[in-house]
Every structure is written in structure tokens, then in C-alpha cells.
PDB file of C-alpha atoms in Angstrom:
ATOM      1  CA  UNK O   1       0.000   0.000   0.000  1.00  0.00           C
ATOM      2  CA  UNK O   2       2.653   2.581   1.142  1.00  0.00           C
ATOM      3  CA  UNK O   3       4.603   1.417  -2.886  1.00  0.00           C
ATOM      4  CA  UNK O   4       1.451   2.529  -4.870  1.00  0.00           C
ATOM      5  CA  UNK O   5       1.235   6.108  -3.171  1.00  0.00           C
ATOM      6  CA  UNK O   6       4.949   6.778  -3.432  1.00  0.00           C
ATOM      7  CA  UNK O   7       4.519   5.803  -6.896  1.00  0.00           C
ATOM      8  CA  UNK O   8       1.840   7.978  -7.617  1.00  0.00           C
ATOM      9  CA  UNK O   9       3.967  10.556  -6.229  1.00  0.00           C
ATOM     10  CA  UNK O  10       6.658   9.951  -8.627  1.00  0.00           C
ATOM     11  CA  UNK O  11       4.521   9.760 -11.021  1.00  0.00           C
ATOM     12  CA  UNK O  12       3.692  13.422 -10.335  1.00  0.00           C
ATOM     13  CA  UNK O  13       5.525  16.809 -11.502  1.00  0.00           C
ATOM     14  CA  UNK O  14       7.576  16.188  -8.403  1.00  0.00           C
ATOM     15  CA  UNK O  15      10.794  18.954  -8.573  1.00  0.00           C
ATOM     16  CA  UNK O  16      14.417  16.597  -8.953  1.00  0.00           C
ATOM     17  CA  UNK O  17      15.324  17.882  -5.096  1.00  0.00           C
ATOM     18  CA  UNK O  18      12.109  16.327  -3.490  1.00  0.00           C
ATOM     19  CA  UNK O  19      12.003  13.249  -5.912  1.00  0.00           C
ATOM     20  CA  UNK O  20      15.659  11.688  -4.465  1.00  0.00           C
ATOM     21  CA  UNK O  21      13.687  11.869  -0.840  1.00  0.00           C
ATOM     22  CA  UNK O  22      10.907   9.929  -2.196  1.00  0.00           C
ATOM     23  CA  UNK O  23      13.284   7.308  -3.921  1.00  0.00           C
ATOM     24  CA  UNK O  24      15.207   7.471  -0.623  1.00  0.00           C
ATOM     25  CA  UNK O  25      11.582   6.645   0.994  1.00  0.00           C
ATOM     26  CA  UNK O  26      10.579   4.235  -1.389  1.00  0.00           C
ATOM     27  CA  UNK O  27      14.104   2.026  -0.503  1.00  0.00           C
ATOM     28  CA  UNK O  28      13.395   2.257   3.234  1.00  0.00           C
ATOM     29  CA  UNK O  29      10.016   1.035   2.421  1.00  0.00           C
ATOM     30  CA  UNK O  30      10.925  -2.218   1.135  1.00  0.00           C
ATOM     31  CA  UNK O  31      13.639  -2.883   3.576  1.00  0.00           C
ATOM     32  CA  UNK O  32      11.222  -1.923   6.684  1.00  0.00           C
ATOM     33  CA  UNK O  33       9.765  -5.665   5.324  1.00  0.00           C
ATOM     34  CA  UNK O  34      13.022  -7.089   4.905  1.00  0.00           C
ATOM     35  CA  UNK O  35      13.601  -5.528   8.610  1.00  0.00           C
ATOM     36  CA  UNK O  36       9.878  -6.925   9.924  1.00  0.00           C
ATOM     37  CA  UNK O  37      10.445 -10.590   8.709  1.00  0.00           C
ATOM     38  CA  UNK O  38      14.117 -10.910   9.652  1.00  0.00           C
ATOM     39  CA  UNK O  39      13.035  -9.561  13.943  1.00  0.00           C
ATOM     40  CA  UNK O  40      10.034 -12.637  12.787  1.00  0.00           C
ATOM     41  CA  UNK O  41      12.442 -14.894  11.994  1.00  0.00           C
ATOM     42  CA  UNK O  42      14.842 -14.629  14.350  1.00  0.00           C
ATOM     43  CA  UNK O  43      13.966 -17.478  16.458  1.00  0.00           C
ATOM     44  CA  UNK O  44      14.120 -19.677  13.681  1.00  0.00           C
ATOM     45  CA  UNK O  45      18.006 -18.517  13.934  1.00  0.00           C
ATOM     46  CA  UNK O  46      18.298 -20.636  17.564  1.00  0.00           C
ATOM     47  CA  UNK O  47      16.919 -24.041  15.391  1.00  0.00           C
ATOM     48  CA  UNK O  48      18.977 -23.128  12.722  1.00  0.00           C
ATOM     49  CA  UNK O  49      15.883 -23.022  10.510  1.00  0.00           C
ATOM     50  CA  UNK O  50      16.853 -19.616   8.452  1.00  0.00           C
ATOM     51  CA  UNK O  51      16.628 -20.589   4.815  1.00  0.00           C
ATOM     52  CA  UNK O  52      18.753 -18.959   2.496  1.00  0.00           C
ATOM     53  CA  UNK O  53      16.960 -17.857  -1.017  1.00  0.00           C
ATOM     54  CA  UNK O  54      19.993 -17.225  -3.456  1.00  0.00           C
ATOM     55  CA  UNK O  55      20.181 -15.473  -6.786  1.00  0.00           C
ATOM     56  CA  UNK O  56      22.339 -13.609  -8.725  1.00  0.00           C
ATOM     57  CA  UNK O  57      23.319 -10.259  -6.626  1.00  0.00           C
ATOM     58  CA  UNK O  58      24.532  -7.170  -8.305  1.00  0.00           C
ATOM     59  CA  UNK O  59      26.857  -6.031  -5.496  1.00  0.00           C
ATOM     60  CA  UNK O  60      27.399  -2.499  -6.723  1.00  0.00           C
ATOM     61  CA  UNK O  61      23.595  -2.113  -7.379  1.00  0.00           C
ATOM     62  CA  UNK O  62      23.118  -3.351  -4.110  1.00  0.00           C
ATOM     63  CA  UNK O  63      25.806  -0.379  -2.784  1.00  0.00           C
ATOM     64  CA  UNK O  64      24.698   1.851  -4.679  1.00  0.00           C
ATOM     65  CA  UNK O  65      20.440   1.011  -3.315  1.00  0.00           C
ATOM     66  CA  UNK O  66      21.933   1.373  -0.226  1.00  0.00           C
ATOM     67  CA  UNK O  67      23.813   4.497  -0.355  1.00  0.00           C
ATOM     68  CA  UNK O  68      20.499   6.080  -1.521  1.00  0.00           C
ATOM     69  CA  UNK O  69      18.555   5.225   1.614  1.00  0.00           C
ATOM     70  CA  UNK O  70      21.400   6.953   3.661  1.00  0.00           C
ATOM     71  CA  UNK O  71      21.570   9.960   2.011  1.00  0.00           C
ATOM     72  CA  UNK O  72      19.007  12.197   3.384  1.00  0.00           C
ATOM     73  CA  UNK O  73      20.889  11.468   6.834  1.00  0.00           C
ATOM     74  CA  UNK O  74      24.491  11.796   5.227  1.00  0.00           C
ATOM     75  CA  UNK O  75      23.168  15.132   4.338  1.00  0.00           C
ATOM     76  CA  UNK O  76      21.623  16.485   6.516  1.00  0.00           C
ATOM     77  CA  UNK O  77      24.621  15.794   9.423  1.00  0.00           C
ATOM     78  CA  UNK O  78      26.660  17.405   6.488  1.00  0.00           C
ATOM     79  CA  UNK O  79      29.215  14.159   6.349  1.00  0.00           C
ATOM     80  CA  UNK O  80      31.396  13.758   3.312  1.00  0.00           C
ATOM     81  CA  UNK O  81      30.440  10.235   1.496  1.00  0.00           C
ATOM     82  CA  UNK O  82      33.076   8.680  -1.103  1.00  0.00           C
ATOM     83  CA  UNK O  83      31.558   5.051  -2.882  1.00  0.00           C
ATOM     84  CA  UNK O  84      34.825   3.225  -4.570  1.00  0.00           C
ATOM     85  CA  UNK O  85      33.123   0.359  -6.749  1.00  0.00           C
ATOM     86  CA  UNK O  86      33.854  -1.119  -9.574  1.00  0.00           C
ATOM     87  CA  UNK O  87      32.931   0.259 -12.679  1.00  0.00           C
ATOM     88  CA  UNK O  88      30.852  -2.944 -13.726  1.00  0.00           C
ATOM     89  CA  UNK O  89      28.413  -4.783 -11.942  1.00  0.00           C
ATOM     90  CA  UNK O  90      29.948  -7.616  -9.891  1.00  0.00           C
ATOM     91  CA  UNK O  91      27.631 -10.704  -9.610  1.00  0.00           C
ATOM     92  CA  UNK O  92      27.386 -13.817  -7.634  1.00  0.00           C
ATOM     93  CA  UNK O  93      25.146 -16.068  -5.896  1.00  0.00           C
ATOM     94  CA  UNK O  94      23.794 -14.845  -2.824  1.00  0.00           C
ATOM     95  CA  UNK O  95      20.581 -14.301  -0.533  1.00  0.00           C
ATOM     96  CA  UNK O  96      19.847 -10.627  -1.947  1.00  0.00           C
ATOM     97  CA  UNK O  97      17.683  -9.707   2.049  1.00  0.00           C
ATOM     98  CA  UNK O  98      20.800 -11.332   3.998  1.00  0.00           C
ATOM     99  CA  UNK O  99      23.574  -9.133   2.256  1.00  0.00           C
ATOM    100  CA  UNK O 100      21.545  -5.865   2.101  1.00  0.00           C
ATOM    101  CA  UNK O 101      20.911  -6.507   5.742  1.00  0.00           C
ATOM    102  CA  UNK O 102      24.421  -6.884   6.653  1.00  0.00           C
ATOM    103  CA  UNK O 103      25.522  -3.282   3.872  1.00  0.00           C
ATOM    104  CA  UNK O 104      22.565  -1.465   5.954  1.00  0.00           C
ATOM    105  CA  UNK O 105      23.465  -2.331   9.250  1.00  0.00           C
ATOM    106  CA  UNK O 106      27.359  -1.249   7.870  1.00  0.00           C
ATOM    107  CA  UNK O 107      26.098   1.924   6.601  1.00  0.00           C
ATOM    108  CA  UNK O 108      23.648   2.739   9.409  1.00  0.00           C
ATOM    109  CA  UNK O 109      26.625   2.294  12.130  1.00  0.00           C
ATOM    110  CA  UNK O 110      28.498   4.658  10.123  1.00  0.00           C
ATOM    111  CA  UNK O 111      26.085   7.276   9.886  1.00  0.00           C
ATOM    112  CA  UNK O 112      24.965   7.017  13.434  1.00  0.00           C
ATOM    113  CA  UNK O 113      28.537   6.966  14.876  1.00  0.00           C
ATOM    114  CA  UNK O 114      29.913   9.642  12.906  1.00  0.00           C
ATOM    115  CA  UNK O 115      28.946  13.281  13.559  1.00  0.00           C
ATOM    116  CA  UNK O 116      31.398  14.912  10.886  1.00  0.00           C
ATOM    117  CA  UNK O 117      33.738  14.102   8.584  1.00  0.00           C
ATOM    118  CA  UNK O 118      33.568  11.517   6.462  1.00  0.00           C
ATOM    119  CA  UNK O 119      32.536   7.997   5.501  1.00  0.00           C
ATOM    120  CA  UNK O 120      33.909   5.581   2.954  1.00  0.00           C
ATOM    121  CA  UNK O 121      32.989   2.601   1.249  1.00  0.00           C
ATOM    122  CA  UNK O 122      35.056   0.295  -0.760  1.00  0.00           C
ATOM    123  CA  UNK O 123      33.844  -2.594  -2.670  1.00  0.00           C
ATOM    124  CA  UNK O 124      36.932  -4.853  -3.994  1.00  0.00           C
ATOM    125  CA  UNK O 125      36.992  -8.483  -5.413  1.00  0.00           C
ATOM    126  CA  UNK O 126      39.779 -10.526  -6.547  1.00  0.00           C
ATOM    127  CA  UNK O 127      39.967 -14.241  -8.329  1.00  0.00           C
ATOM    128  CA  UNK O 128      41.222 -16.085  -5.038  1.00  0.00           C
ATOM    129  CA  UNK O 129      41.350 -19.621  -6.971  1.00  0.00           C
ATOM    130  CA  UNK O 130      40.185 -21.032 -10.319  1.00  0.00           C
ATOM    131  CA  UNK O 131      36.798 -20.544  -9.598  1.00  0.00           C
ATOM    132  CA  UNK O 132      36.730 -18.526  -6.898  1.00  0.00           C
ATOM    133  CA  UNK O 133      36.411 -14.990  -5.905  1.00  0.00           C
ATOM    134  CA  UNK O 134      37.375 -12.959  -2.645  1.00  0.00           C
ATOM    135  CA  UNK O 135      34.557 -10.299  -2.812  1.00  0.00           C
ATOM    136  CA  UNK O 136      35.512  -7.953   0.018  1.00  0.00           C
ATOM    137  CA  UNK O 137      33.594  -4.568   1.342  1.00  0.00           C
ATOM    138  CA  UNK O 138      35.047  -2.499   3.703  1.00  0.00           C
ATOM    139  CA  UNK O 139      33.275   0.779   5.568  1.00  0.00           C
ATOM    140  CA  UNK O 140      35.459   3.353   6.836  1.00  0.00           C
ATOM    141  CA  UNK O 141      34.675   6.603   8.851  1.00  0.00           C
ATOM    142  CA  UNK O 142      35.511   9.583  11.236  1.00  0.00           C
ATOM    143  CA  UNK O 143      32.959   8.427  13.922  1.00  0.00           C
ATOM    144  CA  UNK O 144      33.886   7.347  17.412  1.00  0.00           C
ATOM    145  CA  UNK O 145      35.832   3.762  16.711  1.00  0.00           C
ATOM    146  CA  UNK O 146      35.440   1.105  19.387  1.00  0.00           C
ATOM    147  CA  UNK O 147      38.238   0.210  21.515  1.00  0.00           C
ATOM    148  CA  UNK O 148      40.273  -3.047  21.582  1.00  0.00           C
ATOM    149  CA  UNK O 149      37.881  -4.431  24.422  1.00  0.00           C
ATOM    150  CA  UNK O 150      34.573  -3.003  22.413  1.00  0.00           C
ATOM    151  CA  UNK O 151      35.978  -5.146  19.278  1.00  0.00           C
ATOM    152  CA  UNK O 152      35.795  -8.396  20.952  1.00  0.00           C
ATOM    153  CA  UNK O 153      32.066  -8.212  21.795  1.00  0.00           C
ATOM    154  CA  UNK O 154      31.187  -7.300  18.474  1.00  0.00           C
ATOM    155  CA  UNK O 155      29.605 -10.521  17.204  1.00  0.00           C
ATOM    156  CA  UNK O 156      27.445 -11.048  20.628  1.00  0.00           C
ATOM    157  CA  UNK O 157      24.076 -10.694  19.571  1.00  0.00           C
ATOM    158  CA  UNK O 158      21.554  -8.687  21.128  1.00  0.00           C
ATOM    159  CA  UNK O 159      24.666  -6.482  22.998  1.00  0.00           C
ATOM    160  CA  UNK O 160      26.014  -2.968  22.490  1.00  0.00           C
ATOM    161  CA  UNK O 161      29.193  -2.512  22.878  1.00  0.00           C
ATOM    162  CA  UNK O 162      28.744   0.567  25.498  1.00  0.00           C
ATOM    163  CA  UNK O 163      25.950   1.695  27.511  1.00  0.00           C
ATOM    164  CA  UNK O 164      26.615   5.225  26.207  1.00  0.00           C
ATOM    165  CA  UNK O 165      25.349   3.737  22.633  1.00  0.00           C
ATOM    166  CA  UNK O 166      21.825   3.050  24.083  1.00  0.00           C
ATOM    167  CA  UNK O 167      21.006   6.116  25.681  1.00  0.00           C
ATOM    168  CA  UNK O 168      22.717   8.442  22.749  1.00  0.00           C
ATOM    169  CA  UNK O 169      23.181   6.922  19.448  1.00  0.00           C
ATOM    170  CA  UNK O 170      20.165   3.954  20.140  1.00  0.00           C
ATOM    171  CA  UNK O 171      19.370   0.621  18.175  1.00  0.00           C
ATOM    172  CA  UNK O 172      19.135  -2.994  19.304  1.00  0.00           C
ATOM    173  CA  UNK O 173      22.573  -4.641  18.954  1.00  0.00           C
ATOM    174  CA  UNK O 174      20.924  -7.355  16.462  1.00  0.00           C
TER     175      UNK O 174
END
């Protein structure tokens, strides 16, 4: 329901400045169900019941989607962005909802962490074998950092890594 009216909103004499907030919108949108169904599933995590759905992935699209949906915030906190990507599209087999989840969650700790400055993004991949690639991404930024200590609780689930994060950054440490 909320796809139709942003699309009859683009569909509308909508000036170029306002119509990058509604595609910005419209990206949220259908992530705010990837969001919903991954807090659903989550307890199909514990009995290792999460079933992957892979296809072929576009990882710079995918970079590039995601970029989008942060720039309102990226702008508006006046932060520098720089995107290194390869100049064609780099494809391989992957669950499309898993890896976006994991580039937002990237991107969002960037832009929540960092009050000015900068953030970069590099997307890199290398033949690693025969028939394999190495398809690395790596998020860099001017925000507060985490300590040695912070680091090694990183991968704890439902944990921040201070209690200052809770009370004045937010989120859930999923």
C-alpha cells in the first residue's frame, strides 16, 4: 500500500530535489519488510531453521540502493560520502535480504557513529582460486571507533558494545 502512493507521487511533476527523498523513501520502504520478517524470523536462527533464497546479486547495485537510503541522513549531518566500486556490476550467488541486511546495518553504524567528517565505502573483489572470488567490502569513517575491548564483543548478539550507545546513538545490537 505505502509502494502505490509513493509511486503515484513519482509519477507526479515532483521537482528533482524532493524526488531523491521519495526514492530514498521508497528504498526504506521495502527494507522496513526485509527488517519486519528478519526480527520474525529470528527465532528460527536458535533451530537453525533460516533458509537462504539465493540469486544472482549485483553487489554495486546493491551499494549503490543502499547508499540512496542513507543519504538524506548523510546530508543532513553534512558528512562527506566517497563510494569506490567497480565500474561494472559484480555478480554472484547470494541471498539478496541477507547481504543488504548486513551493507545497511554497515552503513547505518556509520552514519549514526559519525557526527562529521567523512565515511567511505570500498567494494573490492579478486579471483582467489580457479573458480573462486574474494569479494571484500570495507566501511570506513571519522565516527567514534570502538576500543580493543569493544571489538571483541562485536559478534554477541543482542549487545552494544557501550551503555553510552543506548542512551545516545540507540538501536538494538541485532
Amino acid at each position: 500500500m505505502m509502494r502505490d502512493e509513493i509511486n503515484k507521487i513519482k509519477q507526479s511533476k515532483v521537482v528533482d530535489d524532493l524526488r531523491n527523498y521519495i526514492d530514498s523513501v521508497q528504498i526504506c520502504a521495502k527494507y522496513q519488510k526485509v527488517i519486519t520478517d528478519d526480527v520474525l524470523t529470528l527465532s528460527k536462527l536458535e533451530f537453525d531453521q533460516v533458509k537462504l533464497m539465493p540469486r544472482v546479486v549485483d553487489l554495486v547495485e546493491l551499494v549503490d540502493m543502499v547508499v540512496k537510503m542513507f543519504m538524506a541522513q548523510i546530508t543532513k549531518k553534512q558528512l562527506q560520502i566517497k563510494v569506490n566500486t567497480p565500474k561494472q556490476g559484480v555478480y554472484f550467488m547470494a541471498d539478496h535480504n541477507r547481504i543488504s541486511q548486513v551493507m545497511i546495518n554497515l552503513l547505518s553504524n556509520a552514519v549514526k557513529f559519525t557526527n562529521h567528517g567523512h565515511i567511505e565505502l570500498h567494494l573490492n573483489w579478486n579471483q582467489s582460486s580457479s573458480d573462486k572470488y574474494l569479494v571484500e567490502c570495507m566501511v570506513s569513517d571519522t565516527g567514534t571507533g570502538m576500543s580493543q575491548q569493544e571489538q571483541g564483543q562485536l559478534f554477541n548478539r543482542f549487545e552494544q558494545v557501550a551503555q553510552r550507545a543506548n542512551s545516545e546513538y540507540g538501536g538494538s545490537g541485532l
